[in-house]
Amino acid sequence: METYLEALDLCEAVEEDYEIPALPNNPTMAQIKAQKEKKTKKSKAKACLFTAVSSIIFTRIMSLKSAKEIWDYLKNEYEGDERIKGMQVLNLIREFELQRIKDSETIKD
């Protein structure tokens, strides 16, 4: 996911929860363009995160306001520390080892 966000130049919008400053009274075209670009990046980042997750996860994150909030939630929920990752691997191995074919099942099932 990080690579995808980097490719779209959206990492800043996800990693930093920056405020978009209001335009001055007589803004230049460069100021207008910069403000619009920042708004667009924030929206694109949020949309990318929404489309990258399943519908179940989407229902958990849809109420979050910014791309950074969504990113932080996903990191906390699914990345975990090394101990948690190790436990997840052990659980997956155990689950795999417990997969047995039932007497009533055939290979086609």
Coordinates of C-alpha atoms in Angstrom, one line a residue:
M1 CA 0.0 0.0 0.0
E2 CA 2.8 2.4 0.8
T3 CA 4.3 1.9 -2.6
Y4 CA 1.0 2.6 -4.3
L5 CA 0.6 5.8 -2.3
E6 CA 4.2 6.8 -3.1
A7 CA 3.6 6.2 -6.8
L8 CA 0.6 8.5 -6.7
D9 CA 2.6 11.1 -4.7
L10 CA 0.1 10.8 -1.8
C11 CA 2.4 9.8 1.1
E12 CA 2.5 13.4 2.5
A13 CA -1.3 13.5 2.6
V14 CA -1.4 10.2 4.5
E15 CA 1.6 10.6 6.9
E16 CA 1.0 14.3 7.8
D17 CA -2.3 15.8 8.9
Y18 CA -1.6 19.2 7.5
E19 CA -4.1 22.0 7.5
I20 CA -4.8 23.7 4.2
P21 CA -4.4 27.5 4.7
A22 CA -7.1 29.9 3.6
L23 CA -6.4 31.9 0.6
P24 CA -5.4 35.6 1.1
N25 CA -7.7 38.4 -0.1
N26 CA -6.0 38.7 -3.5
P27 CA -4.6 35.3 -4.2
T28 CA -2.2 34.7 -7.1
M29 CA -2.8 31.9 -9.5
A30 CA 0.1 29.9 -7.9
Q31 CA -1.6 30.2 -4.5
I32 CA -4.9 29.0 -5.8
K33 CA -3.3 26.1 -7.7
A34 CA -1.3 25.1 -4.6
Q35 CA -4.4 25.1 -2.4
K36 CA -6.4 23.1 -4.8
E37 CA -3.6 20.6 -5.3
K38 CA -3.4 20.1 -1.5
K39 CA -7.1 19.6 -1.2
T40 CA -7.1 17.2 -4.1
K41 CA -4.2 15.2 -2.6
K42 CA -6.0 14.8 0.7
S43 CA -9.2 13.6 -1.1
K44 CA -7.3 11.2 -3.4
A45 CA -5.4 9.7 -0.4
K46 CA -8.6 9.1 1.5
A47 CA -10.3 7.5 -1.6
C48 CA -7.3 5.3 -2.2
L49 CA -7.4 4.0 1.3
F50 CA -11.1 3.4 1.1
T51 CA -10.9 1.4 -2.1
A52 CA -7.9 -0.7 -0.9
V53 CA -9.8 -2.3 2.0
S54 CA -12.7 -4.8 2.2
S55 CA -16.2 -3.7 2.8
I56 CA -16.0 -4.9 6.4
I57 CA -13.0 -2.8 7.1
F58 CA -14.5 0.1 5.2
T59 CA -17.4 0.2 7.6
R60 CA -14.9 0.6 10.5
I61 CA -13.0 3.5 8.9
M62 CA -15.7 5.4 6.9
S63 CA -16.4 7.8 9.8
L64 CA -12.7 8.8 10.1
K65 CA -12.2 12.4 8.9
S66 CA -8.7 12.4 7.4
A67 CA -6.4 10.1 5.5
K68 CA -3.9 10.2 8.3
E69 CA -6.6 9.0 10.8
I70 CA -7.4 6.2 8.5
W71 CA -3.8 5.3 7.9
D72 CA -3.0 5.3 11.7
Y73 CA -6.1 3.2 12.4
L74 CA -5.1 0.6 9.8
K75 CA -1.5 0.5 11.0
N76 CA -2.5 0.0 14.6
E77 CA -5.1 -2.5 13.8
Y78 CA -3.3 -4.7 11.3
E79 CA 0.4 -4.0 11.5
G80 CA 1.1 -4.7 15.2
D81 CA 4.5 -5.1 16.8
E82 CA 6.9 -7.9 16.3
R83 CA 5.4 -10.0 19.1
I84 CA 2.0 -9.7 17.5
K85 CA 3.3 -10.6 14.1
G86 CA 4.9 -13.7 15.5
M87 CA 1.7 -14.8 17.2
Q88 CA -0.2 -14.3 14.0
V89 CA 2.3 -16.5 12.1
L90 CA 2.0 -19.2 14.7
N91 CA -1.8 -19.0 14.6
L92 CA -1.8 -19.3 10.8
I93 CA 0.6 -22.3 11.0
R94 CA -1.6 -24.0 13.6
E95 CA -4.8 -23.3 11.6
F96 CA -3.1 -24.8 8.5
E97 CA -2.0 -27.9 10.3
L98 CA -5.5 -28.4 11.7
Q99 CA -7.0 -28.5 8.3
R100 CA -8.0 -32.1 7.8
I101 CA -10.3 -33.8 5.3
K102 CA -13.4 -35.2 6.9
D103 CA -14.4 -38.8 6.3
S104 CA -17.5 -37.7 4.4
E105 CA -15.6 -35.3 2.1
T106 CA -14.0 -36.2 -1.2
I107 CA -11.1 -34.4 -2.8
K108 CA -13.6 -32.7 -5.2
D109 CA -15.4 -31.0 -2.2

